[in-house]
Tab-separated table of C-alpha atoms in Angstrom:
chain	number	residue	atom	x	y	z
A	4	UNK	CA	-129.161	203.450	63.030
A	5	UNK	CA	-131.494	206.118	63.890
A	6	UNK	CA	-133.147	207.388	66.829
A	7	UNK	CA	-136.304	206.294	66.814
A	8	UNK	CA	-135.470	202.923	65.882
A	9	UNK	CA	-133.047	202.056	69.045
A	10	UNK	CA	-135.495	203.763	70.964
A	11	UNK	CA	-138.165	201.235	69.769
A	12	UNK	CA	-135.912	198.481	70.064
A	13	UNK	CA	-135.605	199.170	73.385
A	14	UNK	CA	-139.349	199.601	74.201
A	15	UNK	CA	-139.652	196.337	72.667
A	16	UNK	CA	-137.015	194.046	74.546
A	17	UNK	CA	-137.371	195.812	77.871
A	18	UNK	CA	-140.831	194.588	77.721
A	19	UNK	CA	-140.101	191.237	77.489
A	20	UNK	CA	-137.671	191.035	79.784
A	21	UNK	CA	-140.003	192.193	82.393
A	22	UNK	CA	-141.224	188.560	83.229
A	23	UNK	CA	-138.034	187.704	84.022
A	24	UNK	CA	-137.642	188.515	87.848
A	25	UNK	CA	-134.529	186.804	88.865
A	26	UNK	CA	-132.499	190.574	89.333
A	27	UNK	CA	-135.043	191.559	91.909
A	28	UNK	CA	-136.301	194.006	89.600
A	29	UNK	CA	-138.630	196.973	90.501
A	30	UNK	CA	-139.859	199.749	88.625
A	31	UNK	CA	-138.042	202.758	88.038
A	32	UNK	CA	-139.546	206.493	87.010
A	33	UNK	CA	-136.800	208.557	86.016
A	34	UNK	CA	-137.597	210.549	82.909
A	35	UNK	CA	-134.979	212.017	80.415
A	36	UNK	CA	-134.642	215.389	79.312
A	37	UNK	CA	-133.235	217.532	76.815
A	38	UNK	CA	-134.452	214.814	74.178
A	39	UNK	CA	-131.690	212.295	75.140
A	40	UNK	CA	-131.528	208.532	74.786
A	41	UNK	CA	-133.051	206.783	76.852
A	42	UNK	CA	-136.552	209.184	77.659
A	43	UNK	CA	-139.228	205.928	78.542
A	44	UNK	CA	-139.821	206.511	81.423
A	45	UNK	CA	-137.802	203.943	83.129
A	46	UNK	CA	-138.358	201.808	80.552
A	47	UNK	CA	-135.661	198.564	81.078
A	48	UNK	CA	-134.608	200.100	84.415
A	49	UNK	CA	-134.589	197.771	87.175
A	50	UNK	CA	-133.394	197.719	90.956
A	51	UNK	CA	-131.101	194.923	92.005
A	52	UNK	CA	-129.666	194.530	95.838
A	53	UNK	CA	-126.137	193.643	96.748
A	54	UNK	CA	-125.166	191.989	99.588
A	55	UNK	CA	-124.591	194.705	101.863
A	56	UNK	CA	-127.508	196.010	101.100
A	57	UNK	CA	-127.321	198.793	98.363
A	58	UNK	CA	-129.824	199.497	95.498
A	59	UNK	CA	-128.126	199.159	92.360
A	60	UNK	CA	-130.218	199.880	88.955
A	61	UNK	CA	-129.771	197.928	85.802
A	62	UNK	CA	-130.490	198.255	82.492
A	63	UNK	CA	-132.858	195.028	81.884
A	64	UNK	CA	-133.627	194.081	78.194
A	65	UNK	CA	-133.051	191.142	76.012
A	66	UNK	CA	-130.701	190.724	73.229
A	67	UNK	CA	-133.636	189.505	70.565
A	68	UNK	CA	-137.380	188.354	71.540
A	69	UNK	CA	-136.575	186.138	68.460
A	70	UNK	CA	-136.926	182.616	68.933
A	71	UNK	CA	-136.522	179.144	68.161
A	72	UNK	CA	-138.520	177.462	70.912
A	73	UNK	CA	-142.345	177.190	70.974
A	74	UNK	CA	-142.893	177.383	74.618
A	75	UNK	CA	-146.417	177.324	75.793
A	76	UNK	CA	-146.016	179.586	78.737
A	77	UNK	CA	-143.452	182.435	76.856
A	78	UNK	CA	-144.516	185.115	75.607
A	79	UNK	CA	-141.562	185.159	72.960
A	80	UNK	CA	-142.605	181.853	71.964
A	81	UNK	CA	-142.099	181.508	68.052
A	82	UNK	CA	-146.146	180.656	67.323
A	83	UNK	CA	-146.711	183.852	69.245
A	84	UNK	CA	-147.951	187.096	67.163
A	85	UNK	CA	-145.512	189.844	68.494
A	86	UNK	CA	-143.225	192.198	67.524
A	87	UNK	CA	-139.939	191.197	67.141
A	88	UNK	CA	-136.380	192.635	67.527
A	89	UNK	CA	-132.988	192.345	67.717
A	90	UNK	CA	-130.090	194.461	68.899
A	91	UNK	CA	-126.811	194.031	67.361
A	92	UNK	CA	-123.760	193.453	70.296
A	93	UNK	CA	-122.506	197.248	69.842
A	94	UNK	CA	-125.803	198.946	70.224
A	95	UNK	CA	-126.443	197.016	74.163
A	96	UNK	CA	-123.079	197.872	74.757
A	97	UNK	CA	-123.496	202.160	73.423
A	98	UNK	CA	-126.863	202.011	75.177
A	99	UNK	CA	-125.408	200.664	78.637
A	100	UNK	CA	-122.474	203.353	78.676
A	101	UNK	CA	-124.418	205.808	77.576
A	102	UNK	CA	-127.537	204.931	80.404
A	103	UNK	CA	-124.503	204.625	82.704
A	104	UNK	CA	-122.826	208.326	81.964
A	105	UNK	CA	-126.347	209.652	82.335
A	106	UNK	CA	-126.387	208.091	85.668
A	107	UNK	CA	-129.457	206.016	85.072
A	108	UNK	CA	-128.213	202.733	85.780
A	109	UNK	CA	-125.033	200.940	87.169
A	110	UNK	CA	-125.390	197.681	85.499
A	111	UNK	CA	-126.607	195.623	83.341
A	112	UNK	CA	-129.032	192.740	83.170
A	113	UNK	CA	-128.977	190.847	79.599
A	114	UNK	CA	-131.086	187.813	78.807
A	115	UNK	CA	-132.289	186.546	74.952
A	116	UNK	CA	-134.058	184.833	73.318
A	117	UNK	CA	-132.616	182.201	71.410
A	118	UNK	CA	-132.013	182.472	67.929
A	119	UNK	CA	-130.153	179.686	65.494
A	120	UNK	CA	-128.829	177.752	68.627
A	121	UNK	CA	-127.689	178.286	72.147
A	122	UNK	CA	-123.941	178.480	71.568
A	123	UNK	CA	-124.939	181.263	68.497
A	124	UNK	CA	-127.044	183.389	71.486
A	125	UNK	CA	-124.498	182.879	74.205
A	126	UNK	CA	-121.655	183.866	72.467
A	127	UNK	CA	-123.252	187.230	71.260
A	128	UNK	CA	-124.376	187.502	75.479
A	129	UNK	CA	-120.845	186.951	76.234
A	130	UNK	CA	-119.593	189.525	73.241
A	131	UNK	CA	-121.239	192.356	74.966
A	132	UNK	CA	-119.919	191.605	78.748
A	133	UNK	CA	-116.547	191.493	76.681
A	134	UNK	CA	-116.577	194.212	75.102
A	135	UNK	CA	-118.197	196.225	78.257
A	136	UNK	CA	-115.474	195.260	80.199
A	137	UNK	CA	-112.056	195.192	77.993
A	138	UNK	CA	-112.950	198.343	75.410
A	139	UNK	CA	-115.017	200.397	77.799
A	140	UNK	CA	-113.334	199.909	80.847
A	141	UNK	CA	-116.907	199.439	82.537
A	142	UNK	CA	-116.604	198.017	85.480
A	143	UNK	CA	-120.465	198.107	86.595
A	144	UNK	CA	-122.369	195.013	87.788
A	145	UNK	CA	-123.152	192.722	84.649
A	146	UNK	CA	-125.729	190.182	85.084
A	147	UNK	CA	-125.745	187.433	81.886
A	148	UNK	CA	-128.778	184.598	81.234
A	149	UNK	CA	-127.086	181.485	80.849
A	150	UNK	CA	-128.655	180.103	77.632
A	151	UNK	CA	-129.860	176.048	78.112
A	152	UNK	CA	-127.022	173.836	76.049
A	153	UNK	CA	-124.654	176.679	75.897
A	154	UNK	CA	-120.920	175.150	75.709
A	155	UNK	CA	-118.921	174.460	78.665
A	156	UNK	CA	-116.173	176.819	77.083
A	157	UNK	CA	-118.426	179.756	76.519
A	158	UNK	CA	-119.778	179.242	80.468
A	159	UNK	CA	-116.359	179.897	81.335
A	160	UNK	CA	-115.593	183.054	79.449
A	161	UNK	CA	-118.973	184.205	80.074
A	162	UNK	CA	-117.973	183.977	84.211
A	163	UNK	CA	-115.042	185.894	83.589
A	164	UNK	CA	-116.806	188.702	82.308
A	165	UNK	CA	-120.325	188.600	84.360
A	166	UNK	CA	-121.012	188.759	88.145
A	167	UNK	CA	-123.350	187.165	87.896
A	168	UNK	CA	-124.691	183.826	85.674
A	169	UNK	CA	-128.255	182.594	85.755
A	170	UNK	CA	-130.205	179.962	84.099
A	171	UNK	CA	-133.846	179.438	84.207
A	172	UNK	CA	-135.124	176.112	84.872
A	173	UNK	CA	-138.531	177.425	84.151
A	174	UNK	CA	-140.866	174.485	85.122
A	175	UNK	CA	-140.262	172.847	88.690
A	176	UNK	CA	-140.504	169.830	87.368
A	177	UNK	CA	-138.935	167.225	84.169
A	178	UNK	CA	-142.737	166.411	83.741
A	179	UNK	CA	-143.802	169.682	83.537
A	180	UNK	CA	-141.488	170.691	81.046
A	181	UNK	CA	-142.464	168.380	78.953
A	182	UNK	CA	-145.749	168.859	78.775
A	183	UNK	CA	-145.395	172.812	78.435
A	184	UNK	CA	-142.069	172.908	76.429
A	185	UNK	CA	-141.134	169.496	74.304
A	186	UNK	CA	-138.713	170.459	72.954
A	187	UNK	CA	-136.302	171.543	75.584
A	188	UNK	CA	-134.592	169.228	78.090
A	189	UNK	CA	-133.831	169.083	81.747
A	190	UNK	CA	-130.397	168.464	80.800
A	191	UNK	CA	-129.327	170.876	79.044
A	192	UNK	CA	-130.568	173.464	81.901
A	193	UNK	CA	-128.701	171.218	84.076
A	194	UNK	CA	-124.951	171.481	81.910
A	195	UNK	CA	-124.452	175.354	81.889
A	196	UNK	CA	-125.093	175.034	86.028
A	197	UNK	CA	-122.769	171.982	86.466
A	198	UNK	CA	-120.376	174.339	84.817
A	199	UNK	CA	-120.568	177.690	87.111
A	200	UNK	CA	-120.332	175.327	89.664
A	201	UNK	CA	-117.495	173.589	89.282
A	202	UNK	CA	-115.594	177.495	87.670
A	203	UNK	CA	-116.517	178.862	91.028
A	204	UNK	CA	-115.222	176.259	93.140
A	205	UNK	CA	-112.337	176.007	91.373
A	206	UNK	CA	-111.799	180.106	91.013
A	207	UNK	CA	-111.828	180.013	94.717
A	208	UNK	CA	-109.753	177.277	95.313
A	209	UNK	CA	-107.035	178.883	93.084
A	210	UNK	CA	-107.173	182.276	94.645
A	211	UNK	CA	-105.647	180.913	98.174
A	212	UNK	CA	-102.661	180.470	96.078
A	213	UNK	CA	-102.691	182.712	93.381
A	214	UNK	CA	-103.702	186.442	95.030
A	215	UNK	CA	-104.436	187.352	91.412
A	216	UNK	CA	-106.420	184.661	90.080
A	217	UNK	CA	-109.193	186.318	87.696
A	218	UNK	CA	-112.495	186.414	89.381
A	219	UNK	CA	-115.340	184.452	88.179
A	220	UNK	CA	-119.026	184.838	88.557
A	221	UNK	CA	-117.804	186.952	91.706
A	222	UNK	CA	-121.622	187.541	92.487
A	223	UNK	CA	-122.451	183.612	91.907
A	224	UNK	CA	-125.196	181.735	90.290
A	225	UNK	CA	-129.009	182.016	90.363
A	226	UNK	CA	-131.992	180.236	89.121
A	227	UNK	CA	-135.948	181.519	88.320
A	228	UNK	CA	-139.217	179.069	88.015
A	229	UNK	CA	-142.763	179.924	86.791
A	230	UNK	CA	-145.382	178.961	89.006
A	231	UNK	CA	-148.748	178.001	88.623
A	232	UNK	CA	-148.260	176.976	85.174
A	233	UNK	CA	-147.965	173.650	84.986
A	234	UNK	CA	-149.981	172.039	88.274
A	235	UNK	CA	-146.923	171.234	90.522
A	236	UNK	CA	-147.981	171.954	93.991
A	237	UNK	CA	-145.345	173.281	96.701
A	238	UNK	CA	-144.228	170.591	97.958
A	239	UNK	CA	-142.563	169.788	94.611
A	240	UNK	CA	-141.444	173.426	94.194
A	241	UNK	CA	-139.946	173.609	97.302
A	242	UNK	CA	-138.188	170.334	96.719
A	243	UNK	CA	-136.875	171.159	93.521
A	244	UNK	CA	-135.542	174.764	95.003
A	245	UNK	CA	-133.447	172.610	98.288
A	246	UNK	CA	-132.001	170.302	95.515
A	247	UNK	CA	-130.904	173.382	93.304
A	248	UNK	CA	-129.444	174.715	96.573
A	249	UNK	CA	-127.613	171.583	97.873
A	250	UNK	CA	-126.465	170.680	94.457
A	251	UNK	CA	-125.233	173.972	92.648
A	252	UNK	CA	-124.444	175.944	95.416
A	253	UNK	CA	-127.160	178.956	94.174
A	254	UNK	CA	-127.092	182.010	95.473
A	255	UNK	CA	-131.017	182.407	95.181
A	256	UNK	CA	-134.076	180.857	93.301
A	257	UNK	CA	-136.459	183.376	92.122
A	258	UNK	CA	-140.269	182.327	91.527
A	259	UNK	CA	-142.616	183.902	89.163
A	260	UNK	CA	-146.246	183.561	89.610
A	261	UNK	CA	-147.350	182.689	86.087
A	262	UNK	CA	-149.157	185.972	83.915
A	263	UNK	CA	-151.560	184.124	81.608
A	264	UNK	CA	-150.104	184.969	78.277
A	265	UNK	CA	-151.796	182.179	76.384
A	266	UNK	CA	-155.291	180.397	75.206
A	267	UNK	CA	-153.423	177.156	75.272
A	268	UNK	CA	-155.218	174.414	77.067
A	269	UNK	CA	-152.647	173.552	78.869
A	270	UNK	CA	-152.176	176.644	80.580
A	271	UNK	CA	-154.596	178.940	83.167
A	272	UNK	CA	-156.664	180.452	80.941
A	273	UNK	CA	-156.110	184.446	79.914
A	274	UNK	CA	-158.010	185.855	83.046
A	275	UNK	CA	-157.139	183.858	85.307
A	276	UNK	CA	-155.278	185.651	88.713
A	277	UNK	CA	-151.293	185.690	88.786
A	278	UNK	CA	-150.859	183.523	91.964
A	279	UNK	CA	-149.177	186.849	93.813
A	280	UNK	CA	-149.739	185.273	97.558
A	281	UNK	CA	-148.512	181.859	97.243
A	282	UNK	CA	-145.198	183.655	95.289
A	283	UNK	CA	-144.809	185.045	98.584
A	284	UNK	CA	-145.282	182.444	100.444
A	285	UNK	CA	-142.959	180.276	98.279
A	286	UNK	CA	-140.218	183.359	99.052
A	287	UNK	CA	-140.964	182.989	102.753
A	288	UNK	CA	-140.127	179.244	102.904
A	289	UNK	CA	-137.323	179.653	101.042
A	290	UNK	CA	-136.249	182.206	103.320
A	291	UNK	CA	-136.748	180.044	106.131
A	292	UNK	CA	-135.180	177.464	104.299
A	293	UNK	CA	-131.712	179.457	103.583
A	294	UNK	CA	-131.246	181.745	106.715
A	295	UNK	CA	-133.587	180.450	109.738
A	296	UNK	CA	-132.032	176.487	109.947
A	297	UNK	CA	-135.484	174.909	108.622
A	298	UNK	CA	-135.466	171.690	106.399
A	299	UNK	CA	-137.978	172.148	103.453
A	300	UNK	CA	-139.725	168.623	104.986
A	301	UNK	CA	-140.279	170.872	108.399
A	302	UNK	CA	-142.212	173.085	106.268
A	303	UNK	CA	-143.632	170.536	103.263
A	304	UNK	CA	-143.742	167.190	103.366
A	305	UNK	CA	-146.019	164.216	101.716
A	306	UNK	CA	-149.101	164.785	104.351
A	307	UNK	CA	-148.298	169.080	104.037
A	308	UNK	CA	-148.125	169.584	100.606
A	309	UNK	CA	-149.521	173.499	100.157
A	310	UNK	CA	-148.541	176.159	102.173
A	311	UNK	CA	-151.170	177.777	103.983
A	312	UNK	CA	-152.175	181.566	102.464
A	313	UNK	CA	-153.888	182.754	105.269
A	314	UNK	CA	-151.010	182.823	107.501
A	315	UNK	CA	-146.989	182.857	106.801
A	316	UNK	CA	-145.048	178.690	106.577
A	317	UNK	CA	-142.968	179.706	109.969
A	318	UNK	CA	-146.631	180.694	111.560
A	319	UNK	CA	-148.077	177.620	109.804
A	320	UNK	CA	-145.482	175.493	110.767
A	321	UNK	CA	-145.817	176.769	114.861
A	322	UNK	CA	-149.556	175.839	114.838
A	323	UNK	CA	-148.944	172.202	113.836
A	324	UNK	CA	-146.016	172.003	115.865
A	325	UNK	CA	-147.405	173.445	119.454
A	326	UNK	CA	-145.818	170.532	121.713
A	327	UNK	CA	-142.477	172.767	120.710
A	328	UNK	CA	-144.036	175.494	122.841
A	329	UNK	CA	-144.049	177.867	124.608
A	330	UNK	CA	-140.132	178.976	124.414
A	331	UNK	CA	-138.588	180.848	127.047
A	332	UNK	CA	-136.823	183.814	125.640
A	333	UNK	CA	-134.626	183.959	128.715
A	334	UNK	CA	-133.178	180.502	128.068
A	335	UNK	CA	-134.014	178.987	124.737
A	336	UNK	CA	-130.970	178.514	122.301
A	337	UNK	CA	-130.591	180.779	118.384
A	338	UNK	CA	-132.556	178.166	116.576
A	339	UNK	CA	-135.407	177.962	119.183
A	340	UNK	CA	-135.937	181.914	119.124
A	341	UNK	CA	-135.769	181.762	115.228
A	342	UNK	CA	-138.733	179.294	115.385
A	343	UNK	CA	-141.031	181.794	117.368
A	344	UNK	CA	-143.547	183.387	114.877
A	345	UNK	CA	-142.987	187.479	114.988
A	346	UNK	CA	-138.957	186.895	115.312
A	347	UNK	CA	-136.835	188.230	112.634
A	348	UNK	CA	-133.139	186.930	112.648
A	349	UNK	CA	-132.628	190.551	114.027
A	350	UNK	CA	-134.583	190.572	117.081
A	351	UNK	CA	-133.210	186.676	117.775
A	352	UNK	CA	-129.444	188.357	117.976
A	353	UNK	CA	-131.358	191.475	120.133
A	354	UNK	CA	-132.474	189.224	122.456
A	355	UNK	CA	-129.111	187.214	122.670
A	356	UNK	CA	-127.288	190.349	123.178
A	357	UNK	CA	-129.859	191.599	125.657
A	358	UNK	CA	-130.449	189.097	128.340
A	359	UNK	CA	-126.835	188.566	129.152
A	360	UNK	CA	-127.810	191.698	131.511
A	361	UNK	CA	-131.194	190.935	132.314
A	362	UNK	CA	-133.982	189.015	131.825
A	363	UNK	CA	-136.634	190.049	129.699
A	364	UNK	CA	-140.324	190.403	129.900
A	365	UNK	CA	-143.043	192.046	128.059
A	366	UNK	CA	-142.181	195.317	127.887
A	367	UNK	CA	-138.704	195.130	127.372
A	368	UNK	CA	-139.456	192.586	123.842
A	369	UNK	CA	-141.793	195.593	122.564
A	370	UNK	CA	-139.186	197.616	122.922
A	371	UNK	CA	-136.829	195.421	121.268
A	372	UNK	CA	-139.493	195.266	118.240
A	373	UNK	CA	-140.595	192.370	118.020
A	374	UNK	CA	-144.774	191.625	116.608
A	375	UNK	CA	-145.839	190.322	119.609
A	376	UNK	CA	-149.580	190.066	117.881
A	377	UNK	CA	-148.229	186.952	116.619
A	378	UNK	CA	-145.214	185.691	118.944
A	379	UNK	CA	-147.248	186.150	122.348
A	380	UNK	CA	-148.988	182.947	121.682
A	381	UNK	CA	-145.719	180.759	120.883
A	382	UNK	CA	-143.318	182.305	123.972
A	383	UNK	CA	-142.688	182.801	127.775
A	384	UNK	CA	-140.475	185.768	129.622
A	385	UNK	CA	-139.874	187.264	132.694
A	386	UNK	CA	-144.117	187.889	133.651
A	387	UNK	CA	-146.919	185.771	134.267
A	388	UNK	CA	-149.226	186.970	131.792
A	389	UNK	CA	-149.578	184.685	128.873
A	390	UNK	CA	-148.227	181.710	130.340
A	391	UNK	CA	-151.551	179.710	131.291
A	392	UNK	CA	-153.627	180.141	128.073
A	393	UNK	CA	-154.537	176.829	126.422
A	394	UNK	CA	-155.642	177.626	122.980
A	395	UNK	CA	-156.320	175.463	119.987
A	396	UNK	CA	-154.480	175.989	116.665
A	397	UNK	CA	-157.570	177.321	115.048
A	398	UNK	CA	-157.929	179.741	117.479
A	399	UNK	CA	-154.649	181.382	117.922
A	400	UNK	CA	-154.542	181.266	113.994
A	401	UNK	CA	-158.081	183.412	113.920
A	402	UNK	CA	-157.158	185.481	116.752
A	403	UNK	CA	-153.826	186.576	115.070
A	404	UNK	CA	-155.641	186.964	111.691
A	405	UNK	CA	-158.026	189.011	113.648
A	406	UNK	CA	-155.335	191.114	114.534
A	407	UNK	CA	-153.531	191.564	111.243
A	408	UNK	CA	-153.014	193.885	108.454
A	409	UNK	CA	-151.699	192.791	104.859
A	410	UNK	CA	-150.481	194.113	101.549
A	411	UNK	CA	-151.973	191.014	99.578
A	412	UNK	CA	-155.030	190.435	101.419
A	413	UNK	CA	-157.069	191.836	98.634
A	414	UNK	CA	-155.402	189.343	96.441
A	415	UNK	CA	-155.723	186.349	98.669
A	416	UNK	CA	-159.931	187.128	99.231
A	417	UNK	CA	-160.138	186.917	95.036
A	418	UNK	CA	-157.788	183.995	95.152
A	419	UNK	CA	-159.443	182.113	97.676
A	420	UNK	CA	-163.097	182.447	95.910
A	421	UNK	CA	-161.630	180.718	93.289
A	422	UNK	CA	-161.960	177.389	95.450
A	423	UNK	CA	-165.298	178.622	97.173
């Protein structure tokens, strides 16, 4: 196959697998030269984060943009007028070597569309992890898109080749789906996760005995849902991400404000503003959730059902919650310090460490780090300065607004004039 026809290939299925944020993709810029393969500028690169830390950059496209599904929210939706393209299972695996001799990536991240069935898809998804890792020796990070229905026997090779598996649940919600996609079911994004589960457990259980039991899904399982499609508000999000978590043991669920795509009437019309802030506040609360010892109903419950976009859910949940404060730094225990707004997990284990030799006021929590615009309000230390305000909710809220800077303010003014 020639040149120009891989290359526009890959144009093609790199751009749809840019909606797809579940590899904590960012843009990438490097440019090829000397008229090699590979020269769009970035083009399918994307940055993923292991868990120590280190960038690692992937080579993000999808097997085929081909179809059998007629999803109202995807843009490789079968009714939809687009381009289409397929690679064949050698040409991902020639393109990922050769990206990965060029040094422009050290992974890969493969999704599809699905074409004939989901076994058909997810064996040809499997095929190239295969052949990645047993002919080409490759032993990069390989990131696979569990296809919905897939067979319980293809899950399992598929984990011994990937490390990583994800499936999409798309829609927070069984109703939603429905409406949006008819002719999917819950279940059968339900089976493929049952599945990982159960491997994983299993792989670990085995390798206590058996030092060299072959890993699977070393890197775990993840999940992604599009928000703002289909009217769920964040309580239900939020409550479909903690049963995900309880129940399948995920590693992380991704959410991705919704990019009108569509005139459909059942979908924000083409126009309409990608929710960016309340992604990031859904990100927050599920980082609350998973590393600060919140339960989602702390955050959202039946009488708090949105998360506040002026100010962050640990902020939002302070402000409701003032009888909790203030907390002495001196004495309170991990989880208290975690609740103060303007404490990271970094400066709770700072202070720990810290006032074993001393006790701490002011000066010394500045130079610890910690954004005492916000946590002044919620906290006492070694000083008397602070300690006899009584302010109202809405005041410390506009006084710390007053007081802060943010990346997605722009976007929060245009979203909320949308509900002027």
């Amino acid at each position: 196959m020639s040149f120009e026809r891989t290359q526009e290939k890959l144009k093609i299925l790199a751009d749809a697998a840019k909606y797809d944020v579940s590899c904590s993709s960012s843009g990438s810029q490097r440019t090829n030269k000397n008229k090699g393969l590979g020269d769009a500028t970035g083009m399918g690169i994307c940055h993923s984060y292991t868990e120590d830390g280190r960038c690692v950059s992937l080579l993000k496209i999808l097997l085929t943009n081909y179809c059998i599904f007629d999803c109202a929210y995807c843009v490789t939706r079968k009714s939809n007028d687009i381009k289409r393209a397929a690679f064949k299972v050698q040409e991902v695996v020639d393109l990922t070597i050769n990206f990965y001799r060029r040094n422009y990536i050290e992974g890969l991240f493969l999704s599809s569309g699905i074409f004939k069935s989901a076994d058909y898809t997810m064996e040809r998804l499997v095929a190239v992890a295969k052949k990645l890792r047993l002919e080409e020796n490759f032993n990069g990070y390989i990131h696979l898109k569990s296809i919905p229905g897939a067979s319980d026997e293809l899950m399992r090779e598929a984990g011994l080749y990937a490390d990583r598996l994800s499936v999409n649940i798309e829609i927070p919600t069984a109703s939603g789906l429905k409406k949006l996609a008819p002719d999917k079911k819950r279940e059968d994004f339900i089976k493929p996760m049952v599945k990982v589960k159960n491997e994983i457990i299993q792989y670990k259980s085995e390798k206590k005995i058996i030092k060299n039991t072959p890993k699977y899904a070393p890197a775990g399982q993840s999940t992604q849902m599009i928000i703002g499609a289909s009217g769920e508000n964040d309580f239900q999000i939020m409550q479909t991400s903690n049963h995900f978590y309880n129940t399948y043991n995920l590693k992380r669920v991704y959410y991705s404000g919704y990019v009108p795509i569509s005139y459909d009437d059942r979908l924000p019309q083409i126009g309409s503003a990608v929710p960016m802030m309340r992604e990031n506040r859904l990100y927050q609360t599920d980082w609350l959730m998973r590393f600060y010892g919140f339960d989602v109903s702390e955050i959202l419950n039946a009488k708090h059902q949105h998360l506040d976009l002026d100010v962050d859910p640990k902020l939002s949940w302070a402000l409701r919650n003032l009888h909790e404060f203030p907390v002495d730094v001196n004495t309170a225990d991990k989880r208290m310090l975690a609740r103060i707004p303007g404490l990271g997990m970094k400066s709770v284990y700072k202070i720990l460490n810290a006032r074993r030799f001393r006790r701490l006021n002011w000066e010394h929590l500045k130079k610890i780090g910690i954004a005492l615009n916000r946590a002044q309000y919620f906290m006492l230390c070694d000083s008397n300065q602070f300690e006899r305000r009584d302010l109202s909710p809405e005041k410390i809220k506009g006084l710390i607004l007053q007081n802060s800077t943010s990346k997605y303010r722009n976007t929060l003014s245009n979203q909320l004039s949308l509900f002027g």
